[in-house]
Short mmCIF file of C-alpha atoms in Angstrom, two decimals:
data_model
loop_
_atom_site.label_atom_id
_atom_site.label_comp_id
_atom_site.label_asym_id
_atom_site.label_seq_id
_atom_site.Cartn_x
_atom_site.Cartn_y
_atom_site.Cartn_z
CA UNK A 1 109.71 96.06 93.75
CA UNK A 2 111.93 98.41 91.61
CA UNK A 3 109.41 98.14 88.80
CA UNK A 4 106.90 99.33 91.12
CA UNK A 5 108.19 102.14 92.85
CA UNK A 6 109.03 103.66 89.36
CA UNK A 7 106.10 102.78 87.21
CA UNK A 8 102.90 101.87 89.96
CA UNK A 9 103.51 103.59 92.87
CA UNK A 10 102.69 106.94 92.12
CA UNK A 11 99.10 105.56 90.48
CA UNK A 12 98.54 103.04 93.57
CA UNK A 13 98.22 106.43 95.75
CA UNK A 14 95.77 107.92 93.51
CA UNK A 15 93.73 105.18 93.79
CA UNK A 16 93.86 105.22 96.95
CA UNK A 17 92.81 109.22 97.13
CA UNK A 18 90.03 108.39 94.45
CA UNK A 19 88.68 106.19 97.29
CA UNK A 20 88.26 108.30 99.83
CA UNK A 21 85.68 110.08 97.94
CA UNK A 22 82.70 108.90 96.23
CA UNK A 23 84.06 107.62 93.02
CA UNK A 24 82.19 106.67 90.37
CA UNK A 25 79.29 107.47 91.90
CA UNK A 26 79.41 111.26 92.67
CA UNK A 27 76.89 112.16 90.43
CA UNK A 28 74.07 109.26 91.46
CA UNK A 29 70.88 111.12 92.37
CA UNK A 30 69.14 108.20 93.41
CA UNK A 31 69.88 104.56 95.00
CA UNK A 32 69.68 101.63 93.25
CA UNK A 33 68.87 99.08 96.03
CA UNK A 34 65.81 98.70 95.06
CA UNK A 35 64.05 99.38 91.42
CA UNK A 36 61.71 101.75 92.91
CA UNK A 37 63.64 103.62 95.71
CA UNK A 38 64.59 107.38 94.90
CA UNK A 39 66.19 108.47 97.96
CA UNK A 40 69.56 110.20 97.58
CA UNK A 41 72.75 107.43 97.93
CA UNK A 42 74.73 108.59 100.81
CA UNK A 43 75.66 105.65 102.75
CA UNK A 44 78.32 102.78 101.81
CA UNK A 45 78.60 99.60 103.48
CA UNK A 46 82.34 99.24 104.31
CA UNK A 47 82.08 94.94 104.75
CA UNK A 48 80.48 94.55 102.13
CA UNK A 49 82.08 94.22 98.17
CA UNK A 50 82.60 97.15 95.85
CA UNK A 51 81.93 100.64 96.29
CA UNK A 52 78.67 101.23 95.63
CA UNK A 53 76.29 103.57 97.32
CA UNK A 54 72.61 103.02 99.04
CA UNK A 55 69.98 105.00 101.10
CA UNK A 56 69.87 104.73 104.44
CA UNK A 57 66.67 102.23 103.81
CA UNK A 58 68.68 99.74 101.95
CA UNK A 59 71.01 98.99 104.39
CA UNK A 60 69.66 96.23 106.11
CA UNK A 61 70.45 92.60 106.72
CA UNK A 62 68.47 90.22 104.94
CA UNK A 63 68.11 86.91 106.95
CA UNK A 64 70.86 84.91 104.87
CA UNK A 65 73.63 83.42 106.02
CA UNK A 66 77.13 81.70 104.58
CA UNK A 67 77.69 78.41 105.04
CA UNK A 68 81.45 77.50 106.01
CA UNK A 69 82.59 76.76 102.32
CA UNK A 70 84.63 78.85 99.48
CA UNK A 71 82.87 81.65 97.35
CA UNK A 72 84.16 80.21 94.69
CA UNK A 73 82.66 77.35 94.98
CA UNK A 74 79.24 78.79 95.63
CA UNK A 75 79.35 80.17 92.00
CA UNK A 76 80.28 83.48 92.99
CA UNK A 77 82.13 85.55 89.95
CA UNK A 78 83.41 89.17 90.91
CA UNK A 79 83.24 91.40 88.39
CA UNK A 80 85.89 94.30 88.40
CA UNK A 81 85.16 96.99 86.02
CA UNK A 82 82.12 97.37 86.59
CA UNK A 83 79.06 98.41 89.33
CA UNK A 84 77.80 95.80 91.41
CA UNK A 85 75.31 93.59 89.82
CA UNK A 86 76.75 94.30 85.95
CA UNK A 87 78.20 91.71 83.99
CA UNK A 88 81.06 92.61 81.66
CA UNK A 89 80.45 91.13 78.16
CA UNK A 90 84.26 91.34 77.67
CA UNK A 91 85.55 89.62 80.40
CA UNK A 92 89.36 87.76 81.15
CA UNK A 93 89.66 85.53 83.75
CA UNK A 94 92.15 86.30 86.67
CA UNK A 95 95.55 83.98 85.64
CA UNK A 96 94.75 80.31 85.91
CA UNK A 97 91.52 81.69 86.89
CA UNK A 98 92.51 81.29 90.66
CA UNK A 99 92.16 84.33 93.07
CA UNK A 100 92.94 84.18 96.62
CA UNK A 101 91.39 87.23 99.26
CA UNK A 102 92.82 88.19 102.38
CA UNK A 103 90.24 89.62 104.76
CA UNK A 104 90.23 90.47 108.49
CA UNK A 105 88.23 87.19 109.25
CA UNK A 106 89.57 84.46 106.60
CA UNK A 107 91.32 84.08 103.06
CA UNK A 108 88.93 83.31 100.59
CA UNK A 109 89.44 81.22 97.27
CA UNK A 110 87.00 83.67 94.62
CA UNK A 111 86.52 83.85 91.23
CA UNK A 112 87.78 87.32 89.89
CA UNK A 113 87.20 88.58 86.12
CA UNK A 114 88.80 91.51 84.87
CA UNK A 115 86.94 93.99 82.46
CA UNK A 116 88.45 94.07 78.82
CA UNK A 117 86.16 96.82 77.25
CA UNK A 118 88.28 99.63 75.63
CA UNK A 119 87.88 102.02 78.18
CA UNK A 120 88.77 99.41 80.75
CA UNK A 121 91.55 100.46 83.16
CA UNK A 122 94.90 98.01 83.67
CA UNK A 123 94.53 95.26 86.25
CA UNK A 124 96.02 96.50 88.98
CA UNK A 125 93.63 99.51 88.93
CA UNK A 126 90.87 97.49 88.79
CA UNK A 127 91.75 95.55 92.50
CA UNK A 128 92.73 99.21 93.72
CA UNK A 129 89.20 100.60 92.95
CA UNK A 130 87.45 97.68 94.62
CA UNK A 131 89.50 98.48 97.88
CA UNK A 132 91.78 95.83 97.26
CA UNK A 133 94.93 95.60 97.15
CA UNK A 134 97.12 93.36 94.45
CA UNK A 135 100.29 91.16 96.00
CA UNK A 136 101.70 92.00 92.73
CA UNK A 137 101.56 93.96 89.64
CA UNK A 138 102.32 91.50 87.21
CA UNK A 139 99.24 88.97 86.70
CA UNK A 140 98.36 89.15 90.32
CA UNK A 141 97.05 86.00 91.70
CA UNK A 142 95.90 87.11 95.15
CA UNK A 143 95.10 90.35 96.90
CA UNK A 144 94.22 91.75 100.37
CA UNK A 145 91.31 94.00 101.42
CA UNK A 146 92.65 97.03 102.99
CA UNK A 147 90.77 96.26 105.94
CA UNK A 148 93.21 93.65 106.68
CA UNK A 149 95.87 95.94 106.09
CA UNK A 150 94.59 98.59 107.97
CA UNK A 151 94.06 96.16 110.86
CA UNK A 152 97.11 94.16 110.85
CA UNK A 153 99.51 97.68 111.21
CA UNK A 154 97.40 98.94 114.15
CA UNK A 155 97.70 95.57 115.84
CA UNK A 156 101.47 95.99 115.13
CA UNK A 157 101.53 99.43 116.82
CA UNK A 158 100.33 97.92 119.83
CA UNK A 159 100.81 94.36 120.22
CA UNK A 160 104.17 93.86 118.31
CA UNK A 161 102.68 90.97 116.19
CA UNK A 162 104.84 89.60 113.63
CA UNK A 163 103.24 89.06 109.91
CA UNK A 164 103.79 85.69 110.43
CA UNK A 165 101.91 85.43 113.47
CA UNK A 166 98.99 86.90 112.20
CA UNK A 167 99.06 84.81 108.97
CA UNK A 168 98.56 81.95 111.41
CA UNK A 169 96.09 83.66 112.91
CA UNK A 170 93.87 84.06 109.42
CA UNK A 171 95.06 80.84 108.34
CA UNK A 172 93.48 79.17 111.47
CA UNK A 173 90.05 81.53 111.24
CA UNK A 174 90.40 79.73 107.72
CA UNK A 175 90.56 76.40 109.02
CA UNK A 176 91.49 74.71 113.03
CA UNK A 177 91.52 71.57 112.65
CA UNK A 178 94.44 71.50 109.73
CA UNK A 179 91.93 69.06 107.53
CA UNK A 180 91.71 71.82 104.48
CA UNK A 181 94.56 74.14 104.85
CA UNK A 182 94.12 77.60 102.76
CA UNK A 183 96.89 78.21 100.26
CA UNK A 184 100.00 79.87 101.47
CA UNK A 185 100.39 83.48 101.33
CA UNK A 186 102.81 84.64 103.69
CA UNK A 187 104.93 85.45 101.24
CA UNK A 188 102.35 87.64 99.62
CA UNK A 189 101.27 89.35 102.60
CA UNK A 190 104.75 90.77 104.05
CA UNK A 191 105.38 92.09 99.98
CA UNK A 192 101.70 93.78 100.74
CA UNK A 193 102.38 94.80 104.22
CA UNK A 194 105.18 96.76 102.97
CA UNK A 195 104.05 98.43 100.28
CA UNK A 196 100.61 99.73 102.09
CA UNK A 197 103.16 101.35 104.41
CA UNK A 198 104.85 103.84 102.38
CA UNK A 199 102.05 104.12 100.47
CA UNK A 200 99.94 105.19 103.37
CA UNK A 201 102.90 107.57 104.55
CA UNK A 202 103.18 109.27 101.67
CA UNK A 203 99.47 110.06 101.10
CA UNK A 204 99.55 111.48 104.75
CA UNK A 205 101.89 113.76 104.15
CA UNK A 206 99.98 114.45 100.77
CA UNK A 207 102.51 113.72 98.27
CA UNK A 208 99.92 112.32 96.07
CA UNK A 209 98.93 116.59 95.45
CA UNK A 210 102.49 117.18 94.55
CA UNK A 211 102.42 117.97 90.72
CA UNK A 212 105.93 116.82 90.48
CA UNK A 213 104.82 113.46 91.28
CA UNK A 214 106.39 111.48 94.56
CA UNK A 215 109.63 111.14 93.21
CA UNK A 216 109.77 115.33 93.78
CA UNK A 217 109.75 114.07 98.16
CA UNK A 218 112.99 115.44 99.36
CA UNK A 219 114.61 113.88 102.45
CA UNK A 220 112.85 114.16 105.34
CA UNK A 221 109.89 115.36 103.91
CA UNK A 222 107.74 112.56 105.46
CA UNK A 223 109.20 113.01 109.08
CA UNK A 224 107.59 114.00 111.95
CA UNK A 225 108.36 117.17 113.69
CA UNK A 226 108.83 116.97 117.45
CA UNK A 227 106.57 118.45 118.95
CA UNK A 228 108.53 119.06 122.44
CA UNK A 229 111.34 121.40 119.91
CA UNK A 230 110.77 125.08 119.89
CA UNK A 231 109.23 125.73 116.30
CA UNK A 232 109.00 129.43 115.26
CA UNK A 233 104.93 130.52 114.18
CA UNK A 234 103.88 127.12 116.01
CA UNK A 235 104.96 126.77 119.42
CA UNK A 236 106.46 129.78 120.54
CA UNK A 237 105.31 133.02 121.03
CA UNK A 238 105.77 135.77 118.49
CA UNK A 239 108.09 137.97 120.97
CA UNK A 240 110.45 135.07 121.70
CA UNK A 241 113.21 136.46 120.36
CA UNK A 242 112.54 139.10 122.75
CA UNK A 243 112.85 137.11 126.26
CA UNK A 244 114.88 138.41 128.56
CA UNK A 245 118.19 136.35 129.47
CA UNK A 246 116.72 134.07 132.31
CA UNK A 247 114.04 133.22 130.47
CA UNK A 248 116.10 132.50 126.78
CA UNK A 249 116.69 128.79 128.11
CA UNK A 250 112.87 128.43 127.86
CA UNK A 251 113.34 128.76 123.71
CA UNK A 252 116.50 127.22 123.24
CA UNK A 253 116.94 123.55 121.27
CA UNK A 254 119.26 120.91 123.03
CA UNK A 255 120.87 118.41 121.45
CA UNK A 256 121.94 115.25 122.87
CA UNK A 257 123.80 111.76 121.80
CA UNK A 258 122.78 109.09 124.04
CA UNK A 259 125.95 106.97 125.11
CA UNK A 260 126.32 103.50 124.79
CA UNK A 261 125.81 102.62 127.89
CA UNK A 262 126.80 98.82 127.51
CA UNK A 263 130.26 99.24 126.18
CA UNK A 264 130.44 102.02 129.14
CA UNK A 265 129.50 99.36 131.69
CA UNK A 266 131.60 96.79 130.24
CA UNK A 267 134.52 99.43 130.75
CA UNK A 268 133.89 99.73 134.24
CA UNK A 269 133.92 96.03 134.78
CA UNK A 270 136.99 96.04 133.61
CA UNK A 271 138.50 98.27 136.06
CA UNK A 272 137.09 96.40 138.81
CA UNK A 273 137.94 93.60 137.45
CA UNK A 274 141.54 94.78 136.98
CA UNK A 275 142.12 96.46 140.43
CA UNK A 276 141.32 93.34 141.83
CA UNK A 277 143.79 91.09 140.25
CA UNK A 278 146.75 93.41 140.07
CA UNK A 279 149.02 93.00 143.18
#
């Protein structure tokens, strides 16, 4: 973790920015869908792998289905590095050349190759720019889509599900009946979980602009500001400081420490408790 919040960090949220735009394929004038379409690519299909772009008349289901097996072993290779539908002639494997996927609806065993060409970016950047994100920086061995991530820390917000809990819950979308259980990786998701959330709260507060780099975030930089406390050119009026003396109170900021009110009731019980017993 150290490693990466000195040396990845600050590159893991520019990938991240990179994505919200178009990419590598901001100057595409015409969709490759099909050989002879030449309509403009606006349109990207967020389920579906990679970031590539398609007309509006591409973007249709085709009739096929999965059957309830692994990618992998359908024959399925993913190519990072590249655009959809390219081969890499330089290829690695992914270590041990086994690659585990968390998605919102099941963890999928995949074959993953890495581009090696000269101008190839490191690993890591690779799973970043195909919206995924790596459990580790070192030789990563599985990954989640940030679908899942997105997902599981809104379900959070609202339901108070523990990461545990809702590894059991992909693990069983997986597999119910405990006959082929997916490979463990709880472990890898809370390291995940954790990172995606400062990430995520530092690119909302747009430290990734900063040209001093995150490590330039002073404390407090990625709080909150109430919204209830008088703030001067947002809330208030520009002749506050001008209010007459009954109506001062309106502008004013209150502070308050709330007591503890357990070792306050405990106190009291002992009173009672003492008045009662002494003679």
């Amino acid at each position: 973790m150290a490693h990466w919040v000195k040396e990845e960090r600050e590159k893991y949220l520019m990938e991240l920015i990179r994505l919200e735009g178009r990419g590598d394929y901001a100057t595409r004038e015409a969709c490759r869908g099909d050989r002879e379409c030449t309509f403009k690519p606006e349109y990207r299909c967020k389920d579906c792998f990679g970031t590539e772009l398609y007309c509006k008349d591409c973007m249709h289901w085709n009739g096929y289905y999965f059957e309830d097996t692994t990618l992998k072993y359908l024959g399925l290779r993913i190519q990072l590095g590249h655009p959809v539908g390219e081969r890499c002639f330089n290829q690695s494997k992914a270590f041990d050349d086994d690659f585990v996927i968390l998605d919102i609806n099941h963890v999928h065993e995949v074959a993953l190759d890495f581009c090696e060409c000269s101008c190839a970016q490191s690993h890591t950047t690779q799973i970043l720019r195909a919206r995924l994100y790596p459990a580790t920086s070192s030789d990563p061995k599985s990954a989640a889509t940030f679908q899942v991530l997105q997902h599981f820390q809104m379900l959070t917000f609202e339901s108070k599900a523990s990461t545990f809990e809702y590894w059991q819950t992909l693990a069983r979308l997986t597999d119910n009946t405990g006959i082929k259980p997916c490979k463990d990786r709880y472990e890898s998701l809370l390291h995940m979980i954790k990172q995606w959330r400062n990430i995520t709260l530092l690119k909302r507060f747009g430290r990734g602009h900063d040209p001093a780099g995150i490590d330039a975030t002073e404390p407090g930089g990625c709080a909150v500001l109430c919204h209830a406390c008088p703030h001067p050119r947002k809330n208030l009026p520009d002749d506050w400081r001008m209010a007459p003396p009954d109506k001062q109170w309106l502008y004013a900021q209150y502070f308050a420490i709330d007591a503890n009110f357990w070792i306050l009731e405990r106190s009291h019980k002992r009173k009672a408790l003492a008045s009662i017993t002494t003679p």
